[in-house]
Short mmCIF file of C-alpha atoms in Angstrom, two decimals:
data_model
loop_
_atom_site.label_atom_id
_atom_site.label_comp_id
_atom_site.label_asym_id
_atom_site.label_seq_id
_atom_site.Cartn_x
_atom_site.Cartn_y
_atom_site.Cartn_z
CA MET A 1 -117.03 83.08 79.63
CA VAL A 2 -119.14 86.49 79.52
CA SER A 3 -118.13 87.14 83.20
CA LEU A 4 -114.52 86.74 82.29
CA LEU A 5 -115.02 89.05 79.49
CA GLN A 6 -116.34 91.53 82.07
CA LEU A 7 -113.44 91.04 84.35
CA TRP A 8 -110.93 91.59 81.49
CA ASN A 9 -112.93 94.80 80.52
CA GLY A 10 -112.69 96.10 84.08
CA GLY A 11 -116.44 96.23 84.43
CA PHE A 12 -116.73 95.44 88.00
CA ASP A 13 -114.33 97.93 88.92
CA ALA A 14 -115.03 100.97 86.62
CA GLU A 15 -117.20 103.81 87.48
CA PHE A 16 -120.37 104.78 85.69
CA THR A 17 -118.39 106.56 83.06
CA ILE A 18 -119.16 105.23 79.84
CA HIS A 19 -122.04 107.46 79.07
CA PRO A 20 -124.07 110.00 80.96
CA ASP A 21 -127.15 107.99 81.14
CA GLU A 22 -125.34 104.89 82.75
CA SER A 23 -125.65 106.33 86.27
CA SER A 24 -129.17 107.16 85.68
CA HIS A 25 -130.14 103.60 84.77
CA PHE A 26 -128.62 102.22 87.86
CA ILE A 27 -130.00 104.81 90.17
CA THR A 28 -133.49 104.40 88.68
CA GLY A 29 -133.43 100.59 88.81
CA VAL A 30 -132.57 101.13 92.51
CA MET A 31 -135.39 103.37 92.93
CA ALA A 32 -137.72 100.90 91.27
CA HIS A 33 -136.26 98.05 93.86
CA ASP A 34 -136.73 100.44 96.68
CA TYR A 35 -140.52 100.76 95.82
CA LEU A 36 -141.12 97.18 95.26
CA ARG A 37 -139.52 96.30 98.67
CA ASN A 38 -140.75 99.03 100.81
CA GLU A 39 -143.52 101.16 99.25
CA VAL A 40 -145.42 98.73 96.91
CA GLY A 41 -149.09 99.89 96.84
CA SER A 42 -148.49 103.52 97.37
CA SER A 43 -148.33 106.07 94.65
CA PRO A 44 -145.21 105.19 92.54
CA ILE A 45 -145.30 109.08 91.08
CA ASP A 46 -145.26 110.37 94.79
CA PHE A 47 -142.36 107.77 95.75
CA ALA A 48 -140.44 108.91 92.52
CA LYS A 49 -140.49 112.35 93.52
CA GLU A 50 -139.30 111.99 96.96
CA PHE A 51 -136.46 109.51 95.76
CA TYR A 52 -135.67 112.37 93.20
CA VAL A 53 -134.94 114.78 96.18
CA ARG A 54 -132.18 112.51 97.56
CA TYR A 55 -131.08 111.15 94.30
CA PRO A 56 -131.63 113.58 91.40
CA LYS A 57 -130.31 111.34 88.88
CA ILE A 58 -133.13 109.27 88.14
CA ALA A 59 -134.46 108.58 84.55
CA PHE A 60 -138.07 107.60 85.43
CA GLY A 61 -140.21 109.19 82.75
CA HIS A 62 -137.33 109.83 80.33
CA PHE A 63 -136.92 106.05 79.27
CA PRO A 64 -139.42 103.28 79.37
CA PRO A 65 -139.72 101.28 82.31
CA ALA A 66 -138.82 97.48 81.15
CA PHE A 67 -135.32 97.95 81.99
CA TYR A 68 -135.91 99.06 85.71
CA ALA A 69 -138.45 96.73 86.32
CA ILE A 70 -136.07 93.77 85.50
CA GLN A 71 -133.30 95.49 87.57
CA ALA A 72 -135.64 95.72 90.39
CA GLY A 73 -136.53 91.96 90.30
CA TRP A 74 -132.92 91.15 89.97
CA TYR A 75 -131.83 93.39 92.95
CA LEU A 76 -134.55 91.66 95.18
CA VAL A 77 -132.83 88.28 94.52
CA PHE A 78 -129.26 89.26 94.32
CA GLY A 79 -129.03 92.60 96.15
CA VAL A 80 -128.25 96.15 95.13
CA SER A 81 -124.58 96.72 93.96
CA LYS A 82 -122.79 97.73 90.73
CA ALA A 83 -121.23 94.21 90.74
CA SER A 84 -124.90 92.84 90.61
CA ALA A 85 -126.09 95.16 87.93
CA ILE A 86 -122.98 93.96 85.86
CA LEU A 87 -123.95 90.30 86.33
CA LEU A 88 -127.36 90.99 85.34
CA ILE A 89 -125.96 92.59 82.13
CA GLY A 90 -123.60 89.67 81.68
CA LEU A 91 -126.63 87.09 81.85
CA ILE A 92 -128.36 89.22 79.09
CA THR A 93 -125.41 88.90 76.84
CA ALA A 94 -124.81 85.34 77.59
CA ILE A 95 -128.47 84.50 76.50
CA ILE A 96 -128.16 86.60 73.38
CA THR A 97 -124.98 84.61 72.78
CA SER A 98 -126.66 81.42 73.32
CA ILE A 99 -129.49 82.35 70.70
CA ILE A 100 -126.70 83.18 68.31
CA PHE A 101 -125.21 79.80 68.87
CA GLN A 102 -128.39 78.01 68.69
CA ARG A 103 -129.60 79.69 65.24
CA THR A 104 -126.26 79.24 63.70
CA LEU A 105 -125.96 75.62 64.71
CA ARG A 106 -129.27 74.91 63.16
CA LEU A 107 -128.21 76.72 60.08
CA CYS A 108 -124.63 75.79 59.52
CA GLY A 109 -122.96 73.44 61.99
CA THR A 110 -121.06 73.50 65.20
CA LEU A 111 -117.75 75.14 64.10
CA GLU A 112 -119.77 78.12 62.52
CA ALA A 113 -121.69 78.29 65.92
CA PHE A 114 -118.65 78.58 68.14
CA ILE A 115 -117.14 80.94 65.88
CA GLY A 116 -119.95 83.17 65.52
CA SER A 117 -120.67 83.12 69.22
CA GLY A 118 -116.83 83.95 69.73
CA LEU A 119 -117.01 86.81 67.17
CA PHE A 120 -120.03 88.41 68.76
CA LEU A 121 -118.26 88.58 72.25
CA SER A 122 -115.18 90.00 70.66
CA LEU A 123 -116.88 92.98 68.99
CA PRO A 124 -115.81 96.24 70.42
CA LEU A 125 -119.42 97.47 70.79
CA VAL A 126 -120.62 94.25 72.64
CA ARG A 127 -117.39 94.16 74.90
CA ILE A 128 -118.17 97.87 75.86
CA HIS A 129 -121.90 97.26 76.67
CA THR A 130 -121.35 94.08 78.30
CA SER A 131 -119.56 95.88 81.07
CA HIS A 132 -121.73 98.63 81.67
CA VAL A 133 -125.32 99.35 83.05
CA MET A 134 -127.01 100.36 79.83
CA ALA A 135 -130.42 99.25 78.29
CA ASP A 136 -128.79 98.48 74.99
CA MET A 137 -128.18 94.67 75.45
CA LEU A 138 -131.66 94.17 76.98
CA VAL A 139 -133.36 95.70 73.92
CA SER A 140 -130.90 93.65 71.65
CA LEU A 141 -132.08 90.65 73.53
CA PHE A 142 -135.96 91.42 72.98
CA CYS A 143 -135.38 92.26 69.48
CA ILE A 144 -133.57 89.01 68.41
CA LEU A 145 -136.12 87.05 70.34
CA ALA A 146 -138.99 88.82 68.34
CA VAL A 147 -137.16 88.17 64.99
CA THR A 148 -136.65 84.43 65.91
CA ALA A 149 -140.44 84.36 66.81
CA PHE A 150 -141.48 85.91 63.52
CA ALA A 151 -139.19 83.42 61.58
CA ASP A 152 -140.67 80.35 63.31
CA LEU A 153 -144.02 81.85 62.62
CA LEU A 154 -143.47 81.80 58.83
CA LYS A 155 -141.88 78.33 59.26
CA TYR A 156 -144.50 76.62 61.24
CA LYS A 157 -147.39 78.95 60.71
CA HIS A 158 -148.74 78.37 64.44
CA TRP A 159 -150.40 81.21 66.09
CA LYS A 160 -148.28 80.82 69.33
CA TYR A 161 -145.25 82.40 67.35
CA SER A 162 -147.59 85.49 66.61
CA VAL A 163 -148.17 85.94 70.39
CA TYR A 164 -144.23 85.42 71.08
CA PHE A 165 -143.48 88.17 68.60
CA ILE A 166 -145.96 90.44 70.16
CA VAL A 167 -144.98 89.80 73.84
CA TRP A 168 -141.19 90.44 72.78
CA THR A 169 -141.93 93.49 70.66
CA ILE A 170 -144.01 94.97 73.68
CA LEU A 171 -141.00 94.26 75.99
CA GLY A 172 -138.60 95.78 73.44
CA THR A 173 -140.41 99.00 72.90
CA LEU A 174 -140.95 99.13 76.82
CA THR A 175 -137.05 98.80 76.94
CA LYS A 176 -136.09 101.45 74.32
CA GLY A 177 -137.65 103.34 71.57
CA ASN A 178 -135.33 101.86 68.85
CA ALA A 179 -137.23 98.61 69.27
CA PHE A 180 -139.74 100.29 67.08
CA ALA A 181 -137.66 99.19 64.11
CA LEU A 182 -139.72 95.75 64.55
CA ILE A 183 -142.73 97.49 62.96
CA LEU A 184 -140.38 98.08 59.96
CA PHE A 185 -139.29 94.77 60.17
CA ILE A 186 -142.83 93.28 59.73
CA PHE A 187 -142.85 95.05 56.33
CA LEU A 188 -139.53 94.08 55.01
CA ALA A 189 -139.28 90.37 56.02
CA PRO A 190 -142.04 89.13 53.67
CA PHE A 191 -139.87 90.40 50.55
CA PHE A 192 -136.60 88.72 52.15
CA THR A 193 -138.47 85.43 52.88
CA GLY A 194 -140.60 84.91 49.71
CA PHE A 195 -143.99 85.45 51.74
CA CYS A 196 -145.12 88.24 50.07
CA GLY A 197 -148.27 86.74 48.39
CA PRO A 198 -151.88 88.17 49.06
CA ARG A 199 -152.55 85.21 51.45
CA HIS A 200 -149.57 85.87 53.34
CA TRP A 201 -149.94 89.69 53.41
CA LYS A 202 -153.36 89.26 55.18
CA ARG A 203 -151.81 87.44 57.96
CA ILE A 204 -148.93 89.79 58.37
CA ALA A 205 -151.36 92.64 58.21
CA LEU A 206 -153.16 91.29 61.15
CA LEU A 207 -150.19 90.67 63.08
CA LEU A 208 -148.99 94.35 62.45
CA ALA A 209 -152.22 95.66 63.46
CA ALA A 210 -152.12 93.43 66.78
CA THR A 211 -148.72 94.88 67.58
CA ILE A 212 -149.49 98.44 66.99
CA LEU A 213 -152.83 98.07 68.98
CA VAL A 214 -150.87 96.50 71.91
CA THR A 215 -147.65 98.61 71.85
CA THR A 216 -148.85 102.04 71.50
CA PRO A 217 -151.51 102.71 74.26
CA PHE A 218 -148.81 102.66 76.91
CA PHE A 219 -147.00 105.60 75.22
CA ILE A 220 -150.14 107.53 74.70
CA VAL A 221 -151.03 107.25 78.39
CA ALA A 222 -147.54 108.09 79.25
CA ASP A 223 -147.65 110.98 76.91
CA SER A 224 -150.88 112.45 78.45
CA LEU A 225 -148.94 112.06 81.99
CA GLY A 226 -146.36 114.42 80.64
CA PHE A 227 -143.63 111.58 80.08
CA ASN A 228 -141.23 111.78 77.15
CA PHE A 229 -139.97 108.36 76.05
CA HIS A 230 -138.50 109.46 72.87
CA THR A 231 -141.21 108.17 70.79
CA ASN A 232 -142.85 111.61 69.60
CA ALA A 233 -144.14 110.70 66.11
CA TYR A 234 -143.59 114.40 65.09
CA ARG A 235 -139.99 114.22 65.94
CA LEU A 236 -139.58 111.05 64.27
CA ALA A 237 -141.46 112.15 60.90
CA ARG A 238 -139.36 115.42 60.97
CA GLY A 239 -136.09 113.31 61.34
CA ALA A 240 -137.18 111.37 58.21
CA LEU A 241 -136.96 114.46 56.09
CA TYR A 242 -133.20 115.09 56.67
CA SER A 243 -132.56 111.43 56.47
CA TRP A 244 -130.19 111.92 53.38
CA GLN A 245 -127.85 113.92 55.75
CA ARG A 246 -127.23 110.87 57.90
CA LEU A 247 -126.04 108.08 55.56
CA HIS A 248 -122.76 108.66 57.15
CA LEU A 249 -124.09 106.51 60.11
CA LEU A 250 -123.38 103.40 57.82
CA GLU A 251 -119.52 104.07 58.40
CA GLN A 252 -120.14 103.80 62.26
CA LEU A 253 -121.79 100.22 61.77
CA TYR A 254 -118.83 99.36 59.35
CA ARG A 255 -116.29 100.51 62.00
CA ALA A 256 -118.21 98.76 64.91
CA THR A 257 -117.90 95.45 63.08
CA GLY A 258 -114.85 95.44 60.70
CA PRO A 259 -114.39 94.62 56.99
CA CYS A 260 -113.74 90.76 57.41
CA LEU A 261 -117.21 90.25 58.97
CA TRP A 262 -118.85 92.19 56.31
CA ILE A 263 -116.99 90.03 53.53
CA VAL A 264 -117.91 86.98 54.89
CA ALA A 265 -121.50 88.12 55.35
CA ALA A 266 -121.66 89.16 51.92
CA ALA A 267 -120.74 85.47 50.81
CA GLY A 268 -123.65 84.41 53.19
CA ILE A 269 -126.09 86.98 51.26
CA ILE A 270 -124.96 85.57 47.88
CA ARG A 271 -125.37 82.01 48.69
CA TYR A 272 -128.99 82.98 50.07
CA ALA A 273 -129.90 84.57 46.91
CA TYR A 274 -128.38 81.59 44.74
CA ARG A 275 -130.50 79.18 46.70
CA TRP A 276 -133.59 81.18 46.75
CA HIS A 277 -135.45 78.69 44.75
CA GLY A 278 -134.63 75.74 46.88
CA ARG A 279 -137.74 73.37 47.02
CA SER A 280 -137.02 71.24 50.28
CA GLU A 281 -138.30 72.19 53.57
CA GLU A 282 -134.52 72.56 54.79
CA GLU A 283 -133.77 75.04 52.15
CA THR A 284 -136.97 77.04 52.64
CA HIS A 285 -136.37 77.01 56.43
CA ARG A 286 -132.82 78.38 55.73
CA ARG A 287 -133.96 80.84 53.51
CA ILE A 288 -136.63 82.21 56.06
CA ASP A 289 -133.96 82.36 58.64
CA ILE A 290 -131.35 84.31 56.44
CA GLY A 291 -133.97 86.37 54.96
CA CYS A 292 -135.34 87.51 58.47
CA SER A 293 -131.80 88.28 59.50
CA ILE A 294 -131.29 90.51 56.53
CA ALA A 295 -134.33 92.12 56.85
CA TRP A 296 -133.74 92.91 60.60
CA VAL A 297 -130.24 94.25 60.02
CA LEU A 298 -131.75 96.31 56.98
CA SER A 299 -134.71 97.46 59.33
CA VAL A 300 -132.24 98.78 62.23
CA VAL A 301 -130.31 100.72 59.80
CA LEU A 302 -133.26 102.13 58.09
CA PHE A 303 -134.87 103.07 61.42
CA GLN A 304 -131.72 104.58 62.52
CA ILE A 305 -131.24 106.75 59.39
CA LEU A 306 -134.89 107.77 58.99
CA CYS A 307 -135.88 108.24 62.49
CA PHE A 308 -132.66 109.59 63.99
CA ILE A 309 -132.49 109.58 67.66
CA THR A 310 -128.77 109.82 68.31
CA GLY A 311 -125.43 109.26 66.17
CA GLU A 312 -124.26 106.80 68.48
CA SER A 313 -122.97 103.35 67.33
CA ARG A 314 -124.68 101.48 70.19
CA TYR A 315 -128.18 101.89 68.46
CA PHE A 316 -127.01 99.43 66.05
CA LEU A 317 -126.23 96.78 68.54
CA PRO A 318 -129.52 95.13 67.96
CA ALA A 319 -128.51 94.30 64.39
CA LEU A 320 -125.36 92.31 65.57
CA PRO A 321 -126.90 89.13 66.57
CA ALA A 322 -128.53 88.70 62.94
CA LEU A 323 -125.53 89.99 61.30
CA ILE A 324 -123.48 87.29 63.09
CA VAL A 325 -125.83 84.48 61.80
CA ILE A 326 -125.51 85.84 58.37
CA PHE A 327 -121.74 85.68 58.88
CA GLY A 328 -122.00 81.93 60.01
CA TYR A 329 -123.94 81.21 56.90
CA GLY A 330 -121.29 82.83 54.64
CA PHE A 331 -118.50 81.09 56.84
CA ASN A 332 -120.09 77.87 56.00
CA ASP A 333 -120.13 78.45 52.17
CA ILE A 334 -116.74 79.50 52.16
CA ARG A 335 -115.46 76.40 54.14
CA GLN A 336 -117.48 74.17 51.91
CA LYS A 337 -115.84 75.57 48.70
CA LEU A 338 -112.47 75.29 50.25
CA SER A 339 -112.87 71.80 51.19
CA SER A 340 -114.30 70.82 47.81
CA TYR A 341 -110.95 72.21 46.27
CA GLY A 342 -108.85 70.40 48.82
#
């Protein structure tokens, strides 16, 4: 289905024109592939310099390396071509869609799972970035996996979900800087799930400390080597001072999704608030799933406003899977109310 969407959007025929960074992402992935295939063991910095002389469009050192490492592994198996790169992005989108389907199915039912998955694929922002070689879909995948792992940690209280969360967070931050919104999410999620007591904060503080300790060393070392991955703390802090000037970015998120999605999602939020005090295990798990989804959408919005990177709507893409889950919850509530009147 995703490949058909890519064909419909002309992704296999289009040039690298959606964004100035698209050709850089592809060429840098090719460079990583050539290094692994022919020069592994030699200095990657020297190889990158020699490659730059022939192909001066590489983005190595400007963006984190995870997207290029994944591209390189994919190209080793499926070959280097624009079609191969588009299929990789399609696979990533398909995995995100399957996560949306599974989460919505567990929360609401089959009908909502199919509608939510189809709605996600139909959103203009998703359709655009499913058909072009950009890192936004990959960082969205790692972020929704991290949010899901955090929700499972609150539900099942098993240490393995802490490990999953840290791993997905590392991969997200090594893909794109806006994955650092997951740090903000750790603070917000307890308030939206009801796990904000002293005992729970102790566990969450340990998880936060472990996440920061594991994710930051790479960027410190990279900074010392002269690389710039758009994670400069001074730049982010300075951006926060002018956050009030960027409230117009909310309009971009609204336009990227449309009013109907927000209206139905609002119904899901109202239902979540109304059933906050549900005592059963099933109600508690639902509160955690929806609470984490709300916290993640809010974290992405706040991160974009406070730590301004660019004004492009694609930076809201990681919030869309969670927003679709909330939509499914609201749709289920509306459907149940209508059926009771019928």
